[in-house]
Coordinates of C-alpha atoms and ligand atoms in Angstrom, one line a residue:
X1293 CA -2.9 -7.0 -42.6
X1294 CA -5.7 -7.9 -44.6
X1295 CA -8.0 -10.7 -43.2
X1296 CA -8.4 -13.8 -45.3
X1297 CA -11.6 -16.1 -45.4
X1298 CA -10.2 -18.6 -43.4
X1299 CA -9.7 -15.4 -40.5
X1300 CA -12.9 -14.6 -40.6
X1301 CA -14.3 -18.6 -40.4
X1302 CA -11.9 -18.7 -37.1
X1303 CA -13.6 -15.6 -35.9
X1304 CA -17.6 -17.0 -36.4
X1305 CA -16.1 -20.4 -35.1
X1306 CA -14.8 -18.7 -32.1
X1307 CA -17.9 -16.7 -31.7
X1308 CA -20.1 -19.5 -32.2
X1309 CA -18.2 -21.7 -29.9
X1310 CA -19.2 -18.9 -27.4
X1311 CA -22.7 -18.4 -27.6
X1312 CA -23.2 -22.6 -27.4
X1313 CA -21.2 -22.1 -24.4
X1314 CA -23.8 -19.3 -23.1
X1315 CA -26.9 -21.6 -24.0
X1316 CA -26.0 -24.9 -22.7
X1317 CA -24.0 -25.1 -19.1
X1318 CA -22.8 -28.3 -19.5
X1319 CA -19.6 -29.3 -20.3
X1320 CA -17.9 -26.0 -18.6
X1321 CA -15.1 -25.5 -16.7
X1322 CA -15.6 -25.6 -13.1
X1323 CA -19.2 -26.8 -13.2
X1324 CA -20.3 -29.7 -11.0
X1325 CA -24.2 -31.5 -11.0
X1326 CA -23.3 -32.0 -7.0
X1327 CA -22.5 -29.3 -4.4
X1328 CA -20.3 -31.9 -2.4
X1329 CA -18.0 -32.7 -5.9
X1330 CA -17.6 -29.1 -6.7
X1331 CA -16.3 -28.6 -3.0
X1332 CA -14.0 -31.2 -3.4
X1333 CA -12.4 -30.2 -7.1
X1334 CA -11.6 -26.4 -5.6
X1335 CA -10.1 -28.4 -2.5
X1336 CA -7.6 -30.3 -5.3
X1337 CA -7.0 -27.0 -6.9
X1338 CA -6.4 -25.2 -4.0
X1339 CA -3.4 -27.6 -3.0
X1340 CA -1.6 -26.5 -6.0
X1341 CA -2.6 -23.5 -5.4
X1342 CA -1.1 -22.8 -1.9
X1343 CA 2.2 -24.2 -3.4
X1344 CA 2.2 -21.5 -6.2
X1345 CA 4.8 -18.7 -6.0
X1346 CA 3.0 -15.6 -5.8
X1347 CA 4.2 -14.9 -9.2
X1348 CA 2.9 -17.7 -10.5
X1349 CA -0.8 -16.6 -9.1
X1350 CA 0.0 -13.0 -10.5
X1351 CA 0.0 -14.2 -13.9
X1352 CA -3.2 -16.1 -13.9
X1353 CA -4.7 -13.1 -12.6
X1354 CA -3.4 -11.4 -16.0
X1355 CA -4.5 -13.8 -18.1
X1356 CA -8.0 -13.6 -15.9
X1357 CA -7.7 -10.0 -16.8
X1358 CA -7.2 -10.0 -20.4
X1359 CA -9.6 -12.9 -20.9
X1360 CA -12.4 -10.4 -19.1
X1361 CA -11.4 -7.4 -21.0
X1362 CA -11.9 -9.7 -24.4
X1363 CA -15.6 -11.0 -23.3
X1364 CA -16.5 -7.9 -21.6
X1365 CA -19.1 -7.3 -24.3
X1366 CA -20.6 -10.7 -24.2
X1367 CA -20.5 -10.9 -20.0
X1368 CA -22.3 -7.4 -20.4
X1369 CA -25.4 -9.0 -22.8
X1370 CA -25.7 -12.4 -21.3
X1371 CA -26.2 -10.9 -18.5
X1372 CA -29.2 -7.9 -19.3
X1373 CA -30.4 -11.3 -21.7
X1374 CA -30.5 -13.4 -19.1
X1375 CA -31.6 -11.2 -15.5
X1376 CA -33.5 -8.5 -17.6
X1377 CA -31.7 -6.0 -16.0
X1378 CA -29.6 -3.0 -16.3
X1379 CA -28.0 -2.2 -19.0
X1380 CA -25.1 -3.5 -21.8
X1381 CA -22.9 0.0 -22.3
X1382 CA -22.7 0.3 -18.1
X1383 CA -22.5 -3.7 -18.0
X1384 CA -19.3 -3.4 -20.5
X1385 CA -17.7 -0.6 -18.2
X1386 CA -18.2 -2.4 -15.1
X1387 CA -16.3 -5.8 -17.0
X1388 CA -13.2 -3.2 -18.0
X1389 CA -13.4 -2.0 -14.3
X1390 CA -12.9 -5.1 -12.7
X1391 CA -10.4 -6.3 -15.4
X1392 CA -8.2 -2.8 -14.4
X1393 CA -8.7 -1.7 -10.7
X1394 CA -9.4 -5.4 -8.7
X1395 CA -6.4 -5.5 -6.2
X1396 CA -4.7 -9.0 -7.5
X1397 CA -1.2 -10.1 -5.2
X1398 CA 0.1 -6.6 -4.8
X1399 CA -2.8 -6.6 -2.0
X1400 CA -0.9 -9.1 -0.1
X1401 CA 1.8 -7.4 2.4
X1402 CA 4.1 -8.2 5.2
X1403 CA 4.3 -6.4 8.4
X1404 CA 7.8 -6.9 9.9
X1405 CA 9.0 -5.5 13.1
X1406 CA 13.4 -6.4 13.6
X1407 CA 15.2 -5.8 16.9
X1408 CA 17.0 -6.5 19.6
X1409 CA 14.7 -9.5 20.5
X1410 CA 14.6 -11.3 16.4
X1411 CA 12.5 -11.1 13.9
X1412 CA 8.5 -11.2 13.8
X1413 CA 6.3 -11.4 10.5
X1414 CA 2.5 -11.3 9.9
X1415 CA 2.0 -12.5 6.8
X1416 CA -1.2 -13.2 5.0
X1417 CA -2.0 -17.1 4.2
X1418 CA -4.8 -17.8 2.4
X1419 CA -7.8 -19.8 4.0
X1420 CA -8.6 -22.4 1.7
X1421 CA -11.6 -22.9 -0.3
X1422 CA -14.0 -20.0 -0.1
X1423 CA -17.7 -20.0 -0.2
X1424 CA -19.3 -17.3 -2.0
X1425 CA -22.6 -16.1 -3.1
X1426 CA -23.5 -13.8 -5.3
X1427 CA -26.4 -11.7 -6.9
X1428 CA -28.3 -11.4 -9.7
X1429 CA -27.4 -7.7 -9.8
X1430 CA -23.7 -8.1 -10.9
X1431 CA -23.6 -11.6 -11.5
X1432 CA -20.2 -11.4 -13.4
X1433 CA -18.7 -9.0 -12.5
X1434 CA -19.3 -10.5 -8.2
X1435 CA -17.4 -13.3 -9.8
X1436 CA -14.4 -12.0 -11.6
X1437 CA -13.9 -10.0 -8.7
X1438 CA -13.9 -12.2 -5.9
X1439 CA -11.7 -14.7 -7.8
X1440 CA -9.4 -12.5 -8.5
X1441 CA -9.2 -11.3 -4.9
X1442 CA -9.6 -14.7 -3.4
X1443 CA -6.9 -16.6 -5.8
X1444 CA -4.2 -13.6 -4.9
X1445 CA -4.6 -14.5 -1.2
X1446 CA -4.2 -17.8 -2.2
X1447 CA -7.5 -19.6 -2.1
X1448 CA -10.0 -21.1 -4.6
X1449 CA -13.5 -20.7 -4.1
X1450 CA -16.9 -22.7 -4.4
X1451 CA -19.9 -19.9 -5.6
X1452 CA -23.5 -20.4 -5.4
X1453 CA -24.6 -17.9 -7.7
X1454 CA -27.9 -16.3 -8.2
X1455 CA -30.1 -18.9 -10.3
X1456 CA -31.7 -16.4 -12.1
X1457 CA -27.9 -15.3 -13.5
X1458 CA -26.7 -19.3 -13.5
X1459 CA -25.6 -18.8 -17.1
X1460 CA -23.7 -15.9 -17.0
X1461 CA -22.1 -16.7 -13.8
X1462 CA -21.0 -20.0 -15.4
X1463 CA -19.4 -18.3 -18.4
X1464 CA -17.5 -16.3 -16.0
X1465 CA -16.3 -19.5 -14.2
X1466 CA -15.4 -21.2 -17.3
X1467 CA -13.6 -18.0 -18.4
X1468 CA -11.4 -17.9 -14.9
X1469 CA -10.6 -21.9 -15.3
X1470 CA -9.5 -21.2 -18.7
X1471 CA -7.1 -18.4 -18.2
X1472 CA -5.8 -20.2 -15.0
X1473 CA -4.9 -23.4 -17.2
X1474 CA -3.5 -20.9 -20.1
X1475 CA -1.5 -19.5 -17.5
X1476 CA 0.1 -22.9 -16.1
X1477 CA -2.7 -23.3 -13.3
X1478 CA -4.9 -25.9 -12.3
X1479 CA -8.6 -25.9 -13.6
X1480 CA -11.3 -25.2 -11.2
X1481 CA -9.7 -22.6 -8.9
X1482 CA -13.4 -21.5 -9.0
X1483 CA -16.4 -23.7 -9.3
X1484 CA -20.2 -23.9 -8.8
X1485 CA -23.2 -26.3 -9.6
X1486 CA -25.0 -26.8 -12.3
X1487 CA -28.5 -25.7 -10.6
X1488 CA -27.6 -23.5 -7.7
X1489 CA -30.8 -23.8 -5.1
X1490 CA -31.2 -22.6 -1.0
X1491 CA -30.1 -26.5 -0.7
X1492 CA -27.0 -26.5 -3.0
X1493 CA -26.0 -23.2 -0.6
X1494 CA -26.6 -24.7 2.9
X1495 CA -24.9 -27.5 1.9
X1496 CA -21.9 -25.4 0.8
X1497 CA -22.5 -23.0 4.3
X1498 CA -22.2 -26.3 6.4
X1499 CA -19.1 -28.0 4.6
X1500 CA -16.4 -29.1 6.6
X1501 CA -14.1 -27.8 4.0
X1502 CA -15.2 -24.2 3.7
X1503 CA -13.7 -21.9 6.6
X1504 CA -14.9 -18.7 5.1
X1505 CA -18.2 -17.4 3.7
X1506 CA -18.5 -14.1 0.9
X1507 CA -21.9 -13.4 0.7
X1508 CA -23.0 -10.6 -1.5
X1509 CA -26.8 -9.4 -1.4
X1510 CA -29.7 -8.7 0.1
X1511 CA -30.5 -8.8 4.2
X1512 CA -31.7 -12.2 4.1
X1513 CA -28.5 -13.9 2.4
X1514 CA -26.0 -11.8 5.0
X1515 CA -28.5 -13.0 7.8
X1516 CA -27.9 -16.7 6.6
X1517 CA -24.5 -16.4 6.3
X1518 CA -23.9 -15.0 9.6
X1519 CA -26.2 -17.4 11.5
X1520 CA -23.9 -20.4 9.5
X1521 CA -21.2 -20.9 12.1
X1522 CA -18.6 -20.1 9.8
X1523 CA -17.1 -16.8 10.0
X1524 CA -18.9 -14.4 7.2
X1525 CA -18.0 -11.4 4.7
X1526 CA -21.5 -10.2 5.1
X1527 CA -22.1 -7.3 1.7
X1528 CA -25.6 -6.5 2.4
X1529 CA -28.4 -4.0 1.5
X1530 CA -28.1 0.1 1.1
X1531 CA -30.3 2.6 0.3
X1532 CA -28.0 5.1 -0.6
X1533 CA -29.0 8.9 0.1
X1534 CA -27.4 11.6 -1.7
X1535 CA -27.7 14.9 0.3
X1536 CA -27.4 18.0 -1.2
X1537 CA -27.0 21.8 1.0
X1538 CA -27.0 24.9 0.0
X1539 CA -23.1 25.6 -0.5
X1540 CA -23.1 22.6 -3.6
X1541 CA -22.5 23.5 -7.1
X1542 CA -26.4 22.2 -7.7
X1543 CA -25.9 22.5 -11.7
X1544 CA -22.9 20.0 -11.1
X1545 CA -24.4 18.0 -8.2
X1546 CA -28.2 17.4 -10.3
X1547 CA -25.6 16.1 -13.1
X1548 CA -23.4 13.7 -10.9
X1549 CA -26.5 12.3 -9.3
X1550 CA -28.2 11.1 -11.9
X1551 CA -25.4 10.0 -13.9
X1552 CA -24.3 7.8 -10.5
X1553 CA -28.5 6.7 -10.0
X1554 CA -28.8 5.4 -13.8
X1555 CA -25.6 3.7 -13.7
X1556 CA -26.6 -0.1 -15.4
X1557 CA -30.0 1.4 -14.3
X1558 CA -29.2 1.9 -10.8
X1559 CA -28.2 -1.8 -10.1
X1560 CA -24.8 -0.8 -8.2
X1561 CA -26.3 -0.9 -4.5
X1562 CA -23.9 1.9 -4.1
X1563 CA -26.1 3.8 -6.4
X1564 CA -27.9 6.9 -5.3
X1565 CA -31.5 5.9 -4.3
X1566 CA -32.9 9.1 -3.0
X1567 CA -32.1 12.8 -2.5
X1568 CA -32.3 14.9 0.7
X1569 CA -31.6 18.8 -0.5
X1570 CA -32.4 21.3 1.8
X1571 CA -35.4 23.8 1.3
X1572 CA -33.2 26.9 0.3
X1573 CA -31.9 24.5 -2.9
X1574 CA -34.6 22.1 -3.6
X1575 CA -36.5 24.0 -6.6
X1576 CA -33.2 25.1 -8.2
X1577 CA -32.2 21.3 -7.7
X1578 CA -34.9 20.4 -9.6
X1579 CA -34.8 22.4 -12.3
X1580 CA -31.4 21.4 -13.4
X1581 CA -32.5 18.2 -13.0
X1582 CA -35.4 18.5 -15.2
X1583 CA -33.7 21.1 -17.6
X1584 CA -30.5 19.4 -18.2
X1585 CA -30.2 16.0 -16.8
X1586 CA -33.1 14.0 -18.7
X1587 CA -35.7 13.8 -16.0
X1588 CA -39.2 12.8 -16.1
X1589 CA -41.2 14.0 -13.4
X1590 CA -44.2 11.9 -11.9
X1591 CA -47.1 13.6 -11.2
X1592 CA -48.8 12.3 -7.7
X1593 CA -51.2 9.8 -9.9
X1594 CA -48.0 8.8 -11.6
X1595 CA -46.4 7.9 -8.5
X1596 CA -49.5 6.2 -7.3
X1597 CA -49.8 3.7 -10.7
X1598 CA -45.6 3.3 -9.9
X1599 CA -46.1 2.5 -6.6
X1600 CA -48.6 -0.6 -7.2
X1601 CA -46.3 -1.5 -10.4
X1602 CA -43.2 -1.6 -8.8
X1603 CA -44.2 -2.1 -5.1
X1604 CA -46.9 -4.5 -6.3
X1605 CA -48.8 -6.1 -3.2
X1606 CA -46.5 -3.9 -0.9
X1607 CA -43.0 -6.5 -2.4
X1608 CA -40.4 -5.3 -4.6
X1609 CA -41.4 -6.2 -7.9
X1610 CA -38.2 -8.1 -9.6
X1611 CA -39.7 -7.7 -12.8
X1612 CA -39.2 -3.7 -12.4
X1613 CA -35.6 -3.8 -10.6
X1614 CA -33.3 -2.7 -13.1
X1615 CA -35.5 -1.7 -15.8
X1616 CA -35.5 1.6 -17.8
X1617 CA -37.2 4.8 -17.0
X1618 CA -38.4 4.3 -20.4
X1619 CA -39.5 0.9 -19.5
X1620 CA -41.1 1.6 -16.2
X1621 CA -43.2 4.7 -17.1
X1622 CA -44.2 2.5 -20.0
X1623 CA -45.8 -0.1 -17.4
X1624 CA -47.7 2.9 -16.0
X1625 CA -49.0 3.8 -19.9
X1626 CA -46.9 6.7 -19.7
X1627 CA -44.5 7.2 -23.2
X1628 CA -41.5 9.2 -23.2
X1629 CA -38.6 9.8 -25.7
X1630 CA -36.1 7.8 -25.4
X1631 CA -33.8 10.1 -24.3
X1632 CA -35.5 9.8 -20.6
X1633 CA -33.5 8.4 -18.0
X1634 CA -34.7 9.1 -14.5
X1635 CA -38.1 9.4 -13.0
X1636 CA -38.0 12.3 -10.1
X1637 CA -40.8 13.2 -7.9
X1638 CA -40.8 15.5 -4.5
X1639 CA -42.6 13.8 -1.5
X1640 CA -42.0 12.8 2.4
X1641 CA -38.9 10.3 3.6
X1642 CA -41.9 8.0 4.2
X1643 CA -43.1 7.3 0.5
X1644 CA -42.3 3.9 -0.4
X1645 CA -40.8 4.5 -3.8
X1646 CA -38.2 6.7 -1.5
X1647 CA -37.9 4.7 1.8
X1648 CA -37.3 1.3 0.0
X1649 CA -34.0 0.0 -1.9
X1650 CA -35.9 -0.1 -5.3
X1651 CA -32.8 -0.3 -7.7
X1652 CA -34.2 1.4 -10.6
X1653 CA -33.8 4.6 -11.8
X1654 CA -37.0 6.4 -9.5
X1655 CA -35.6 9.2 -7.1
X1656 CA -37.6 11.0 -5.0
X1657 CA -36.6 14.4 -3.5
X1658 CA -36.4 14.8 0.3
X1659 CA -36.9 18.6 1.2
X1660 CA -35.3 19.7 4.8
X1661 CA -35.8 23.1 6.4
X1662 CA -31.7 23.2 6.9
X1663 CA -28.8 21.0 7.0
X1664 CA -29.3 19.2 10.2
X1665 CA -32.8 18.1 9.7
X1666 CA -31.2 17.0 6.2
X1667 CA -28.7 14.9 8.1
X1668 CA -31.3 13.4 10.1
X1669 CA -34.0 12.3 7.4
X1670 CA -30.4 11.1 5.3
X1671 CA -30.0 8.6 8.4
X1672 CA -33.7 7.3 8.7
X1673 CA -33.6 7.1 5.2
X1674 CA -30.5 4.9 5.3
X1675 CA -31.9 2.4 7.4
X1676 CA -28.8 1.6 9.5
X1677 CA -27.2 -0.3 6.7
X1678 CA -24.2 1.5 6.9
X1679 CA -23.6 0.9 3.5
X1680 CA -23.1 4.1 0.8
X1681 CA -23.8 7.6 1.3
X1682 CA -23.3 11.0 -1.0
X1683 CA -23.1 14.4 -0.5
X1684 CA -22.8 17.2 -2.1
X1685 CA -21.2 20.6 -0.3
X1686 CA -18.5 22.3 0.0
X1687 CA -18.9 23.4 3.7
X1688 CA -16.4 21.1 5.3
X1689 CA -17.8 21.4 8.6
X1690 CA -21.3 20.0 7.1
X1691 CA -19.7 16.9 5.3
X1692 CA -17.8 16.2 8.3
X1693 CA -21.0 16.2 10.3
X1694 CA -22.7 14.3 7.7
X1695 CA -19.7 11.1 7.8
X1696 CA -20.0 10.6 11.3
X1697 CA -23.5 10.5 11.3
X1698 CA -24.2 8.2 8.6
X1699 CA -21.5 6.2 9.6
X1700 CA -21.1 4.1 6.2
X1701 CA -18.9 2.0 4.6
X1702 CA -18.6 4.9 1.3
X1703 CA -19.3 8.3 1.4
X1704 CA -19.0 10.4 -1.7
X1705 CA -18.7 13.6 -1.7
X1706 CA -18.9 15.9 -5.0
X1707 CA -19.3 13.1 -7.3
X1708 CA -21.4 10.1 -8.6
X1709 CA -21.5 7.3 -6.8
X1710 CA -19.7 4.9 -9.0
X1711 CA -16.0 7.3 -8.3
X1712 CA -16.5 4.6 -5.5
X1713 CA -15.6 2.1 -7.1
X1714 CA -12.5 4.0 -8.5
X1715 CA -14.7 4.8 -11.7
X1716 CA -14.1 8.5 -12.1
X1717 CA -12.3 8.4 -8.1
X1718 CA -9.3 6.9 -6.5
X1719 CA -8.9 3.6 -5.4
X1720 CA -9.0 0.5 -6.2
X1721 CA -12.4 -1.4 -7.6
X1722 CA -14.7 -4.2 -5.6
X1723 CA -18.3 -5.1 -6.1
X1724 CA -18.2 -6.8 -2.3
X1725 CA -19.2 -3.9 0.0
X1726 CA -18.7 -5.4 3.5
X1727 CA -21.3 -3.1 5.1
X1728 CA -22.4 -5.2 7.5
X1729 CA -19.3 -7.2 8.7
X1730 CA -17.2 -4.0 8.6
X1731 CA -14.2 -5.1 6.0
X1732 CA -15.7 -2.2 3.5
X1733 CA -14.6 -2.6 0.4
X1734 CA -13.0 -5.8 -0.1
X1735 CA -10.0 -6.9 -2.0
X1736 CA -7.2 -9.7 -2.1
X1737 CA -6.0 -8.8 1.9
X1738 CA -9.7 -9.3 3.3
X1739 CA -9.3 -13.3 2.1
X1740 CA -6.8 -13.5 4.0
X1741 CA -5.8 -14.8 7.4
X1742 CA -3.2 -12.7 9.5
X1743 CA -0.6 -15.1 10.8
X1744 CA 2.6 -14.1 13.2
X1745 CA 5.8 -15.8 12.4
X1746 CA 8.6 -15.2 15.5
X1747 CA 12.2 -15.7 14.8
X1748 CA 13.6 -14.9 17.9
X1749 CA 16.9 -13.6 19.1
X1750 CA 18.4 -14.0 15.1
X1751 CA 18.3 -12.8 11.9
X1752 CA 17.9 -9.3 13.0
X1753 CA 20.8 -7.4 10.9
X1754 CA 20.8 -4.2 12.0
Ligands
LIG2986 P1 -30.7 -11.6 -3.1 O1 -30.5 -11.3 -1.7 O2 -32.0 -11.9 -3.6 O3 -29.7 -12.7 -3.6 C1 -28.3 -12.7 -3.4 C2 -27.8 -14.1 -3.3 O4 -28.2 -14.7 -2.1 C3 -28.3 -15.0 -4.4 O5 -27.3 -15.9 -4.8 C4 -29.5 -15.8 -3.7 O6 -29.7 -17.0 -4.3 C5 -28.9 -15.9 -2.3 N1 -29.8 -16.1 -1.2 C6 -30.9 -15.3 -0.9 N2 -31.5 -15.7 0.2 C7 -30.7 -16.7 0.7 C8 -30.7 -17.5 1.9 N3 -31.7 -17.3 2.9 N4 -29.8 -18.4 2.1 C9 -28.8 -18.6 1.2 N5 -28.7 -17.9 0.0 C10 -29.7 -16.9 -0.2 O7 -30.1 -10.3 -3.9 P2 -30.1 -9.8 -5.4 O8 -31.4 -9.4 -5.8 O9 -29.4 -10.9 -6.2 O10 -29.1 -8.6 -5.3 C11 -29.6 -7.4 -4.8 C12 -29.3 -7.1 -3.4 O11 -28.0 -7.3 -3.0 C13 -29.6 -5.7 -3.0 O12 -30.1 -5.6 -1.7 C14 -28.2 -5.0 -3.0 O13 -28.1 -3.9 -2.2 C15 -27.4 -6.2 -2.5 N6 -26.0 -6.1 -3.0 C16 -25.0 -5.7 -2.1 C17 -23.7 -5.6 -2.5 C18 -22.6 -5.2 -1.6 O14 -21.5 -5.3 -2.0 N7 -22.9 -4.9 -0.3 C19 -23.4 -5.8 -3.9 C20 -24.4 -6.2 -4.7 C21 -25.7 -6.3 -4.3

């Protein structure tokens, strides 16, 4: 069909509807100036809500699907425009990702036991109004997730979003609002403020209203979260080590790790942050790495000038997280070609640029004298997070070894990171990693609560 003049003026209208909506928050969908009213609209919406067959909350979730699918390109530059960080192609995937793989009411399952005695059920009820909070890392996509997940169980849910992401997380509400009341829903099944602040979030931590608290982010957020009262999803911190031993295919494993370490410029904290290979492998690692995988390697003065850029008064620079190779050897006065996409270096477990969670693409190489002194500088090097480790062998003994030592929440083996996250691997997606509450990777079922219904002595048929 061809497309006529007045198409075309629908098209810039739409488009220019849009980007006002990305420049000015007011107005929105699900945006409140006070913490307090925003709780109290999601509580309104969550009463329909909870009377909604579960059909009816399946097809706002399509309609939240398709509506993120068709603004997964604008999501994905608002939000490197507005953070700085990562990058639009990866941001785009990630937006498609959620839209396809996020668990929606499927997630939600009976468990029935029928006998001599009656009939028991556990079914899954929702807990209300959710408070969540999310980073600046995925500030989207956090969103689209959790609604999804949190309206299939049932609930609506309040977010105090990263400030430095509060207008991409706010087109993302205003999106979910929007497909809910397309779809025969109530607005504000998710909400937030207009200027999201520490105060705005203790508010929300101490509310009456809210039973439940998501928080996704850094050690200090989880920490909050779980002092609150409230019971917590706590997705904290990793530092994600990807080991590699001398059974691996190191062409293939040099390839998966960087492609999993420059993913949206390392932002994922699933992302590989460091390698461990052991000695017998290391130079060969390196090569491929260098050879075939667009590596830059730092020289020890480079690593120095990188170290007081990105680590600059011994903090994590935000101004570096998510930037470039390109960009960050740039900072150092070092130009590259463009094509450069990870900065690799050899040195101890104990170099800062290895031993923090940087999330940029910089990853130092761990040598080990064999695989268990590999397995142990892996652990150190995860800090206890219990968050994401990698490996790559093919000595089953050694991976097994490996999983119960580092005890995480995702292991990878033979593959980037982001098959995690069922991008390239089984299984459904989430961008909550429940590392340190222990739910893993979360989905509809983890906002719910488990409740026993007893019929007894009847309606068993058998
Ligand atoms: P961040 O901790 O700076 O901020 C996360 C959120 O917590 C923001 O909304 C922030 O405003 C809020 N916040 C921070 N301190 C708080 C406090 N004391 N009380 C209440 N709210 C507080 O993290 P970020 O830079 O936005 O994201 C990166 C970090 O998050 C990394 O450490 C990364 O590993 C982690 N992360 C974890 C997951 C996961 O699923 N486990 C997912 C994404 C990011």
């Amino acid at each position: 069909m061809p497309i006529s003049e007045s198409m075309v003026q629908d098209i810039v209208q739409e488009v220019m509807a849009k980007m006002q909506i990305a420049s000015d928050n007011s107005g929105k969908l699900g945006v409140f100036r006070e913490m307090n009213e925003a709780i109290e609209a999601a509580k309104t919406a969550q009463q329909t809500v909870r009377k909604m067959s579960m059909d009816q909350r399946e097809k706002i979730i399509t309609c939240i699907r398709k509506k993120i699918h068709e603004n997964a390109e604008i999501l994905a530059r608002m939000g490197v425009d507005e953070t700085g960080m990562g990058n639009v192609g990866d941001k785009i995937l990630k937006h498609h990702l959620v839209a396809d793989k996020t668990p929606g009411t499927e997630d939600i399952t009976t468990t029935a036991w029928s006998g001599d005695r009656g009939l028991t059920l556990i079914e899954m009820g929702p807990f209300g109004v959710i408070g969540a909070i999310t980073p600046c890392t995925n500030p989207s996509e956090t969103i689209l997730c959790n609604t999804i997940g949190m309206l299939a169980g049932g609930n609506t849910v309040v977010f105090n979003p990263h400030p430095a992401a509060i207008k991409t997380s706010v087109y993302a509400i205003n999106l979910l609002n929007e497909a809910s009341l397309e779809a025969g829903g109530p607005a504000n099944i998710a909400v937030t403020v207009e200027n999201p602040t520490l105060e705005t979030s203790n508010i929300m931590m101490k509310h009456k209203d809210i039973p439940l608290i998501a928080a996704t982010g850094g050690p200090g957020v989880v920490t909050a979260v779980l002092s609150s009262g409230k019971r917590g999803i706590g997705a904290g911190a990793g530092n994600p080590p990807a080991l590699v031993d001398e059974t691996a295919d190191i062409r293939k494993a040099a390839r998966d790790i960087v492609n999993g370490c420059t993913f949206d410029n390392n932002l994922p904290c699933i992302a590989e942050k460091e390698i461990v290979a052991v000695d017998s492998i290391a130079d060969e690692l390196m090569h491929w790495l260098l050879t075939e995988n667009d590596c830059y390697l730092a020289s020890k003065e480079e690593q120095d000038k990188l170290t007081e850029v990105v680590l600059a008064g011994g903090k994590l620079n935000r101004k570096c997280v998510g930037r470039s190779a390109k960009v960050l050897l740039g900072m150092i006065g070092v130009n590259v070609p463009d094509n450069i996409r990870c900065i690799v270096f050899e040195g101890p477990k104990e170099h800062p640029l290895i031993t923090t969670e940087l999330m940029m693409p910089i990853l130092g190489i761990v040598r080990a004298k064999d695989f268990d002194d590999a397995v142990e500088q892996a652990v150190w090097l995860e800090h206890g997070n219990r968050h994401s480790a990698h490996i790559h062998s093919k000595n089953i003994d050694n991976i097994t070894k490996y999983a119960k030592a580092i005890d995480t929440a995702i292991l990878v083996k033979n593959g980037p990171s982001y098959s995690a996250l069922g991008f390239g691997g089984e299984g459904y997606c989430t961008f909550t990693i429940a590392s340190r509450t222990g739910e893993g990777l979360t989905s509809a079922s983890t906002f719910t609560k488990r409740r026993r219904c007893v019929m007894t002595d009847s309606l068993c048929i058998r």
